[in-house]
């Protein structure tokens, strides 16, 4: 699922995801909501913020095409 | 309110206007692109409406609970982490509406390697930017060593040990600054977690204790202006101001019961929006029912250091004995 064989089907949507630990993944997730993507990654929407292409978005924003999604964990402690 | 304002994060700079992405919901109050979805009310808010909403709610918390009086000198416990950063920013913005009120930041350096250096640097930059006086107190100066040194082999006790030493350090800083109120960055999540933890511990007196009113004249009243704002809302507020501190997690947090409670409540909150707020409301109702029913112990004085306490020896002096810290 992580690496899609080239050439990509016309319906494929490879999204770049930057996780809270700053590691990076690419996934073919299709047009999905941010919330669905978070659930797939096992992240609770209450505990993270998400930007899409550098802009803060809400959980029901749609991620698609070649979007870059960045996820920030909000808990720091003390 | 401007429409179409966005939450651009590029380069950590404040927001600039950008076209509304078609795949992003719009603000419920204007045509701007939504940066926050309030799961309780179902409302979407753009940058400007979100910021106005947070600041008006903090203003209302301060007003309804009479947290700040004209002429108060408010100390802000400023660690440099996200909550205290947001607290300083919001109080600074509200300052013109607070009659004759002054702010001073109080920063405590516990001595936590790989964590506190970064937050202190962030705190120092913030007070310079907002031109707020700052008082700094370090565990090394006050207690003779760092928290890391005190915790060797006692890591599971970290939050208890740190809490007791930190309280004393904050009082020392507050006295040095001459403040009349001490504001801390506790948010809705922190407060809900505390309610739940006190219930789990069966500690009713602590559950209904109010740090602003139980001082009996001995302590500087503590206030929590962010108590009705969630941790996520504060994070969004900081992001929208380009002030998100990208800092590490406290290395001792993994040992805390609070960490387990935090995860549990966050799971409940996403399934049942309003859970945390309901916990705070439950606490208020219990407080109302208990008013006058709980016997409040008179304030006594520690026989070792003379500080106000509830027993013969204060928690700090007991801890100092255990840690082998000389002199009270």
Short mmCIF file of C-alpha atoms in Angstrom, two decimals:
data_model
loop_
_atom_site.label_atom_id
_atom_site.label_comp_id
_atom_site.label_asym_id
_atom_site.label_seq_id
_atom_site.Cartn_x
_atom_site.Cartn_y
_atom_site.Cartn_z
CA UNK A 1 0.00 0.00 0.00
CA UNK A 2 2.88 2.34 0.74
CA UNK A 3 4.64 2.12 -2.60
CA UNK A 4 2.50 2.10 -5.70
CA UNK A 5 3.91 0.57 -8.89
CA UNK A 6 4.36 3.03 -11.76
CA UNK A 7 2.67 4.02 -13.97
CA UNK A 8 -0.06 5.14 -11.62
CA UNK A 9 -3.69 4.40 -12.51
CA UNK A 10 -5.61 7.57 -13.32
CA UNK A 11 -7.67 7.18 -10.13
CA UNK A 12 -4.60 6.89 -7.92
CA UNK A 13 -3.90 9.68 -5.44
CA UNK A 14 -0.52 9.57 -3.80
CA UNK A 15 -0.53 11.70 -0.69
CA UNK A 16 2.61 12.68 1.20
CA UNK A 17 2.15 12.42 4.95
CA UNK A 18 4.54 13.96 7.48
CA UNK A 19 3.99 12.33 10.86
CA UNK A 20 4.45 13.96 14.30
CA UNK A 21 7.94 12.42 14.59
CA UNK A 22 8.74 14.18 11.27
CA UNK A 23 9.08 10.89 9.42
CA UNK A 24 7.54 10.91 5.99
CA UNK A 25 5.28 8.43 4.18
CA UNK A 26 3.54 8.35 0.84
CA UNK A 27 0.24 6.53 0.57
CA UNK A 28 -2.40 5.91 -1.98
CA UNK A 29 -5.35 6.88 0.16
CA UNK A 30 -7.81 8.08 -2.46
CA UNK A 31 -9.96 11.14 -1.78
CA UNK A 32 -10.62 10.72 1.94
CA UNK A 33 -11.33 12.96 4.88
CA UNK A 34 -8.52 13.97 7.21
CA UNK A 35 -10.38 12.15 9.98
CA UNK A 36 -10.41 8.87 8.03
CA UNK A 37 -6.71 9.25 7.33
CA UNK A 38 -6.00 9.83 11.04
CA UNK A 39 -8.02 6.78 12.01
CA UNK A 40 -6.14 4.70 9.47
CA UNK A 41 -2.90 5.89 11.07
CA UNK A 42 -4.23 5.12 14.56
CA UNK A 43 -4.24 8.78 15.63
CA UNK A 44 -6.93 10.47 17.71
CA UNK A 45 -8.15 13.73 16.08
CA UNK A 46 -8.42 15.29 19.56
CA UNK A 47 -4.66 14.87 20.05
CA UNK A 48 -3.34 16.19 16.74
CA UNK A 49 -3.55 19.12 14.33
CA UNK A 50 -3.38 18.63 10.59
CA UNK A 51 -2.21 20.92 7.83
CA UNK A 52 -2.81 20.32 4.14
CA UNK A 53 -0.35 21.93 1.78
CA UNK A 54 0.75 24.28 4.58
CA UNK A 55 -2.74 25.31 5.65
CA UNK A 56 -4.47 24.25 8.86
CA UNK A 57 -7.56 22.18 8.06
CA UNK A 58 -10.46 20.62 9.95
CA UNK A 59 -10.99 16.87 10.23
CA UNK A 60 -13.59 16.67 7.49
CA UNK A 61 -11.45 18.42 4.90
CA UNK A 62 -10.76 16.18 1.90
CA UNK A 63 -7.26 14.96 1.15
CA UNK A 64 -6.58 14.03 -2.45
CA UNK A 65 -4.30 14.22 -5.49
CA UNK A 66 -0.78 15.14 -4.51
CA UNK A 67 -1.64 16.87 -1.25
CA UNK A 68 1.01 17.13 1.43
CA UNK A 69 -0.46 16.36 4.82
CA UNK A 70 1.42 17.25 7.97
CA UNK A 71 0.36 15.96 11.37
CA UNK A 72 1.33 17.72 14.62
CA UNK A 73 0.94 16.06 18.00
CA UNK A 74 -0.33 18.69 20.43
CA UNK A 75 0.67 17.22 23.78
CA UNK A 76 3.94 18.50 25.18
CA UNK A 77 3.58 18.19 28.92
CA UNK A 78 4.62 20.80 31.49
CA UNK B 1 -14.27 39.59 9.96
CA UNK B 2 -12.25 39.01 6.87
CA UNK B 3 -13.44 36.21 4.70
CA UNK B 4 -11.11 33.80 3.08
CA UNK B 5 -8.44 34.10 5.78
CA UNK B 6 -6.49 30.91 6.13
CA UNK B 7 -4.31 28.98 8.51
CA UNK B 8 -1.11 28.92 6.47
CA UNK B 9 1.72 27.29 8.38
CA UNK B 10 4.45 27.91 5.86
CA UNK B 11 7.63 28.94 7.57
CA UNK B 12 5.85 29.29 10.92
CA UNK B 13 4.69 32.77 9.89
CA UNK B 14 1.35 34.28 10.81
CA UNK B 15 -1.50 33.74 8.43
CA UNK B 16 -1.91 35.29 5.08
CA UNK B 17 -4.98 35.33 2.92
CA UNK B 18 -5.18 32.52 0.40
CA UNK B 19 -7.90 31.15 -1.84
CA UNK B 20 -10.46 29.00 -0.07
CA UNK B 21 -9.69 25.36 -0.89
CA UNK B 22 -12.80 23.72 -2.31
CA UNK B 23 -12.17 20.58 -0.34
CA UNK B 24 -12.24 22.37 3.00
CA UNK B 25 -15.43 23.34 4.87
CA UNK B 26 -16.26 27.03 5.26
CA UNK B 27 -16.70 29.02 8.46
CA UNK B 28 -20.24 28.86 9.87
CA UNK B 29 -20.16 32.65 10.36
CA UNK B 30 -18.54 33.86 7.10
CA UNK B 31 -17.11 32.55 3.85
CA UNK B 32 -13.60 32.01 5.24
CA UNK B 33 -12.01 28.59 5.24
CA UNK B 34 -12.58 26.70 8.47
CA UNK B 35 -9.55 26.05 10.65
CA UNK B 36 -11.46 24.58 13.57
CA UNK B 37 -14.51 22.38 13.96
CA UNK B 38 -16.21 22.58 17.35
CA UNK B 39 -17.53 19.05 17.76
CA UNK B 40 -19.85 20.10 20.60
CA UNK B 41 -21.74 22.87 18.79
CA UNK B 42 -21.05 21.54 15.30
CA UNK B 43 -19.79 24.99 14.30
CA UNK B 44 -16.90 25.61 11.90
CA UNK B 45 -14.73 28.67 12.49
CA UNK B 46 -12.27 30.54 10.29
CA UNK B 47 -9.08 32.04 11.67
CA UNK B 48 -10.53 35.38 12.71
CA UNK B 49 -13.74 34.01 14.21
CA UNK B 50 -11.79 31.29 16.01
CA UNK B 51 -9.34 33.76 17.60
CA UNK B 52 -12.20 36.08 18.61
CA UNK B 53 -14.06 33.11 20.12
CA UNK B 54 -11.08 31.97 22.23
CA UNK B 55 -10.30 35.47 23.51
CA UNK B 56 -13.92 36.22 24.38
CA UNK B 57 -14.25 32.93 26.28
CA UNK B 58 -11.09 33.63 28.28
CA UNK B 59 -12.39 37.14 29.01
CA UNK B 60 -15.68 35.64 30.22
CA UNK B 61 -13.87 33.10 32.45
CA UNK B 62 -11.82 35.91 34.01
CA UNK B 63 -14.89 38.12 34.46
CA UNK B 64 -17.36 35.53 35.77
CA UNK B 65 -14.89 34.14 38.29
CA UNK B 66 -13.50 37.57 39.23
CA UNK B 67 -10.02 36.23 38.58
CA UNK B 68 -8.36 39.60 37.98
CA UNK B 69 -9.19 42.84 39.79
CA UNK B 70 -8.22 46.39 38.76
CA UNK B 71 -4.62 47.10 39.77
CA UNK B 72 -3.65 43.42 40.09
CA UNK B 73 -0.06 42.44 39.37
CA UNK B 74 -0.49 39.08 37.66
CA UNK B 75 2.37 36.59 37.56
CA UNK B 76 2.27 34.17 34.63
CA UNK B 77 3.85 30.80 35.23
CA UNK B 78 5.73 30.68 31.93
CA UNK B 79 7.48 27.43 31.09
CA UNK B 80 7.69 28.27 27.40
CA UNK B 81 5.51 25.26 26.54
CA UNK B 82 2.36 25.71 24.51
CA UNK B 83 -0.14 26.35 27.31
CA UNK B 84 1.82 29.04 29.13
CA UNK B 85 2.83 30.59 25.79
CA UNK B 86 -0.85 30.87 24.83
CA UNK B 87 -1.69 32.25 28.29
CA UNK B 88 0.91 35.00 28.00
CA UNK B 89 -0.19 35.89 24.47
CA UNK B 90 -3.89 36.03 25.36
CA UNK B 91 -3.41 38.00 28.59
CA UNK B 92 -1.13 40.43 26.75
CA UNK B 93 -3.82 40.98 24.14
CA UNK B 94 -6.50 41.44 26.83
CA UNK B 95 -4.31 43.73 28.94
CA UNK B 96 -5.68 47.03 27.54
CA UNK B 97 -9.16 46.00 28.75
CA UNK B 98 -7.90 45.13 32.25
CA UNK B 99 -7.80 48.27 34.39
CA UNK B 100 -4.29 49.03 35.69
CA UNK B 101 -3.20 45.40 35.54
CA UNK B 102 0.49 44.49 35.17
CA UNK B 103 1.99 41.19 34.01
CA UNK B 104 5.24 39.51 35.03
CA UNK B 105 6.40 36.14 33.74
CA UNK B 106 7.80 33.63 36.23
CA UNK B 107 9.94 30.91 34.68
CA UNK B 108 11.14 27.86 36.57
CA UNK B 109 14.19 25.90 35.41
CA UNK B 110 13.78 22.48 37.00
CA UNK B 111 16.87 21.13 35.28
CA UNK B 112 15.44 18.56 32.85
CA UNK B 113 18.13 17.82 30.27
CA UNK B 114 17.05 17.66 26.65
CA UNK B 115 13.70 19.29 27.41
CA UNK B 116 13.73 22.39 29.56
CA UNK B 117 16.57 24.17 27.74
CA UNK B 118 14.40 24.49 24.63
CA UNK B 119 11.27 25.66 26.46
CA UNK B 120 13.24 28.22 28.48
CA UNK B 121 14.75 29.61 25.28
CA UNK B 122 11.24 29.86 23.88
CA UNK B 123 10.03 31.62 27.08
CA UNK B 124 12.92 34.11 26.95
CA UNK B 125 12.14 35.00 23.33
CA UNK B 126 8.45 35.42 24.14
CA UNK B 127 8.93 37.88 27.04
CA UNK B 128 11.28 39.93 24.88
CA UNK B 129 8.74 40.02 22.06
CA UNK B 130 5.87 41.05 24.35
CA UNK B 131 8.05 43.29 26.56
CA UNK B 132 6.99 41.59 29.78
CA UNK B 133 9.29 41.54 32.83
CA UNK B 134 10.51 38.07 33.78
CA UNK B 135 11.69 36.46 37.00
CA UNK B 136 13.58 33.17 36.69
CA UNK B 137 14.09 30.62 39.45
CA UNK B 138 16.19 27.48 39.09
CA UNK B 139 16.06 24.30 41.15
CA UNK B 140 19.85 24.34 41.28
CA UNK B 141 19.91 27.73 43.00
CA UNK B 142 16.89 27.07 45.21
CA UNK B 143 17.44 23.41 46.13
CA UNK B 144 21.09 22.80 45.26
CA UNK B 145 20.64 20.43 42.34
CA UNK B 146 18.66 19.66 39.18
CA UNK B 147 15.42 17.67 39.03
CA UNK B 148 17.28 15.07 36.95
CA UNK B 149 19.76 14.56 39.82
CA UNK B 150 17.00 14.32 42.44
CA UNK B 151 15.10 11.76 40.37
CA UNK B 152 17.90 9.26 39.79
CA UNK B 153 16.27 5.90 40.63
CA UNK B 154 12.98 7.64 41.48
CA UNK B 155 11.69 8.29 37.96
CA UNK B 156 8.18 6.91 38.63
CA UNK B 157 7.78 9.61 41.31
CA UNK B 158 8.80 12.36 38.90
CA UNK B 159 5.55 14.31 38.74
CA UNK B 160 5.03 14.22 42.53
CA UNK B 161 8.59 15.33 43.29
CA UNK B 162 8.59 17.95 40.55
CA UNK B 163 5.16 19.24 41.61
CA UNK B 164 6.22 19.87 45.21
CA UNK B 165 9.57 21.50 44.32
CA UNK B 166 8.03 23.48 41.50
CA UNK B 167 5.29 24.87 43.75
CA UNK B 168 7.95 26.20 46.13
CA UNK B 169 9.95 27.62 43.21
CA UNK B 170 6.84 29.38 41.87
CA UNK B 171 6.15 30.89 45.30
CA UNK B 172 9.77 32.07 45.49
CA UNK B 173 9.43 33.66 42.05
CA UNK B 174 6.05 35.16 42.95
CA UNK B 175 7.45 36.73 46.12
CA UNK B 176 10.45 38.07 44.22
CA UNK B 177 8.16 39.64 41.61
CA UNK B 178 5.69 40.98 44.20
CA UNK B 179 2.63 39.67 42.36
CA UNK B 180 -0.96 39.61 43.67
CA UNK B 181 -2.25 36.72 41.49
CA UNK B 182 -0.52 33.75 39.94
CA UNK B 183 -1.92 32.69 36.56
CA UNK B 184 -1.14 29.23 35.23
CA UNK B 185 -1.78 27.77 31.78
CA UNK B 186 -4.02 24.88 32.91
CA UNK B 187 -6.49 24.15 30.14
CA UNK B 188 -9.77 22.25 29.93
CA UNK B 189 -8.01 18.94 29.32
CA UNK B 190 -5.76 19.44 32.38
CA UNK B 191 -8.73 20.32 34.57
CA UNK B 192 -10.84 17.39 33.34
CA UNK B 193 -7.88 15.04 33.89
CA UNK B 194 -7.47 16.36 37.45
CA UNK B 195 -11.16 15.82 38.21
CA UNK B 196 -10.97 12.26 36.90
CA UNK B 197 -7.70 11.52 38.74
CA UNK B 198 -9.13 12.78 42.04
CA UNK B 199 -12.17 10.57 41.53
CA UNK B 200 -9.91 7.58 40.78
CA UNK B 201 -7.97 8.32 43.97
CA UNK B 202 -11.14 8.78 46.00
CA UNK B 203 -9.89 12.21 47.06
CA UNK B 204 -13.06 14.30 47.50
CA UNK B 205 -11.41 17.15 49.48
CA UNK B 206 -8.92 17.67 46.69
CA UNK B 207 -11.67 17.39 44.08
CA UNK B 208 -13.54 20.36 45.54
CA UNK B 209 -10.52 22.38 46.60
CA UNK B 210 -10.35 25.75 44.92
CA UNK B 211 -6.85 27.17 44.78
CA UNK B 212 -8.24 30.69 44.37
CA UNK B 213 -10.34 30.62 47.52
CA UNK B 214 -8.77 28.19 49.98
CA UNK B 215 -5.75 30.32 50.73
CA UNK B 216 -7.15 31.69 53.99
CA UNK B 217 -4.90 34.65 53.44
CA UNK B 218 -1.65 32.66 53.37
CA UNK B 219 -1.07 32.01 49.70
CA UNK B 220 -1.05 34.09 46.55
CA UNK B 221 -4.35 33.23 44.83
CA UNK B 222 -3.89 31.11 41.73
CA UNK B 223 -6.03 31.62 38.66
CA UNK B 224 -6.54 29.51 35.54
CA UNK B 225 -7.88 31.76 32.77
CA UNK B 226 -7.63 28.97 30.15
CA UNK B 227 -9.64 26.41 32.14
CA UNK B 228 -12.50 26.41 29.61
CA UNK B 229 -10.31 26.22 26.50
CA UNK B 230 -9.24 22.80 25.26
CA UNK B 231 -5.66 21.81 24.61
CA UNK B 232 -6.45 21.44 20.93
CA UNK B 233 -7.98 24.92 20.75
CA UNK B 234 -4.83 26.38 22.34
CA UNK B 235 -2.69 24.52 19.82
CA UNK B 236 -4.79 25.92 16.96
CA UNK B 237 -4.58 29.43 18.49
CA UNK B 238 -0.78 29.22 18.56
CA UNK B 239 -0.56 27.80 15.04
CA UNK B 240 -2.69 30.63 13.72
CA UNK B 241 -0.33 33.17 15.30
CA UNK B 242 2.76 31.40 13.93
CA UNK B 243 3.75 30.77 17.56
CA UNK B 244 3.56 26.99 17.74
CA UNK B 245 6.52 25.89 19.87
CA UNK B 246 7.81 22.70 18.25
CA UNK B 247 9.15 21.28 21.49
CA UNK B 248 9.82 17.80 22.84
CA UNK B 249 7.60 16.04 25.37
CA UNK B 250 8.68 16.08 29.02
CA UNK B 251 10.77 12.88 29.38
CA UNK B 252 9.13 12.08 32.72
CA UNK B 253 5.55 12.30 31.39
CA UNK B 254 5.54 8.58 30.51
CA UNK B 255 5.62 7.70 34.22
CA UNK B 256 2.53 9.72 35.09
CA UNK B 257 -0.98 8.44 35.82
CA UNK B 258 -2.05 11.63 34.07
CA UNK B 259 -0.70 10.26 30.79
CA UNK B 260 -3.03 7.25 31.00
CA UNK B 261 -5.96 9.44 32.01
CA UNK B 262 -5.19 11.86 29.17
CA UNK B 263 -5.33 9.10 26.57
CA UNK B 264 -8.53 7.69 28.08
CA UNK B 265 -10.29 11.06 28.13
CA UNK B 266 -9.15 11.95 24.61
CA UNK B 267 -10.63 8.65 23.39
CA UNK B 268 -13.91 9.43 25.16
CA UNK B 269 -13.92 13.05 23.92
CA UNK B 270 -13.70 12.08 20.26
CA UNK B 271 -16.53 9.55 20.64
CA UNK B 272 -18.63 11.69 22.98
CA UNK B 273 -17.84 15.39 22.39
CA UNK B 274 -18.25 17.42 25.57
CA UNK B 275 -16.97 14.72 27.95
CA UNK B 276 -14.23 16.96 29.38
CA UNK B 277 -16.55 19.91 29.80
CA UNK B 278 -19.08 17.65 31.54
CA UNK B 279 -16.40 16.54 34.00
CA UNK B 280 -15.75 20.19 34.91
CA UNK B 281 -19.48 20.79 35.27
CA UNK B 282 -19.73 17.73 37.53
CA UNK B 283 -16.98 19.16 39.70
CA UNK B 284 -18.83 22.49 39.96
CA UNK B 285 -22.02 20.69 40.99
CA UNK B 286 -20.20 18.64 43.62
CA UNK B 287 -18.56 21.84 44.91
CA UNK B 288 -21.99 23.47 45.19
CA UNK B 289 -23.42 20.48 47.07
CA UNK B 290 -20.40 20.31 49.38
CA UNK B 291 -20.33 24.02 50.13
CA UNK B 292 -20.01 24.30 53.91
CA UNK B 293 -20.27 20.52 54.39
CA UNK B 294 -16.56 19.74 54.21
CA UNK B 295 -14.52 20.67 57.24
CA UNK B 296 -11.63 22.86 56.07
CA UNK B 297 -8.54 22.25 58.14
CA UNK B 298 -7.14 25.49 59.58
CA UNK B 299 -3.84 26.59 58.10
CA UNK B 300 -0.93 25.52 60.29
CA UNK B 301 2.77 26.28 60.05
CA UNK B 302 5.46 23.77 59.25
CA UNK B 303 7.57 23.26 62.33
CA UNK B 304 10.72 23.09 60.19
CA UNK B 305 10.38 25.95 57.69
CA UNK B 306 7.39 27.93 59.01
CA UNK B 307 5.54 27.80 55.69
CA UNK B 308 1.78 27.36 55.75
CA UNK B 309 0.69 23.72 55.58
CA UNK B 310 -2.04 21.35 56.73
CA UNK B 311 0.06 19.06 58.95
CA UNK B 312 3.00 19.43 61.33
CA UNK B 313 5.60 19.26 58.58
CA UNK B 314 4.98 20.54 55.07
CA UNK B 315 5.25 18.31 52.00
CA UNK B 316 8.36 20.17 50.88
CA UNK B 317 10.27 19.56 54.12
CA UNK B 318 9.25 15.89 54.09
CA UNK B 319 10.46 15.61 50.50
CA UNK B 320 13.70 17.43 51.28
CA UNK B 321 14.41 14.87 54.02
CA UNK B 322 13.81 12.01 51.57
CA UNK B 323 15.97 13.59 48.87
CA UNK B 324 18.68 14.63 51.31
CA UNK B 325 18.34 18.32 50.50
CA UNK B 326 19.89 20.34 53.33
CA UNK B 327 18.27 23.37 55.02
CA UNK B 328 14.68 24.48 54.63
#
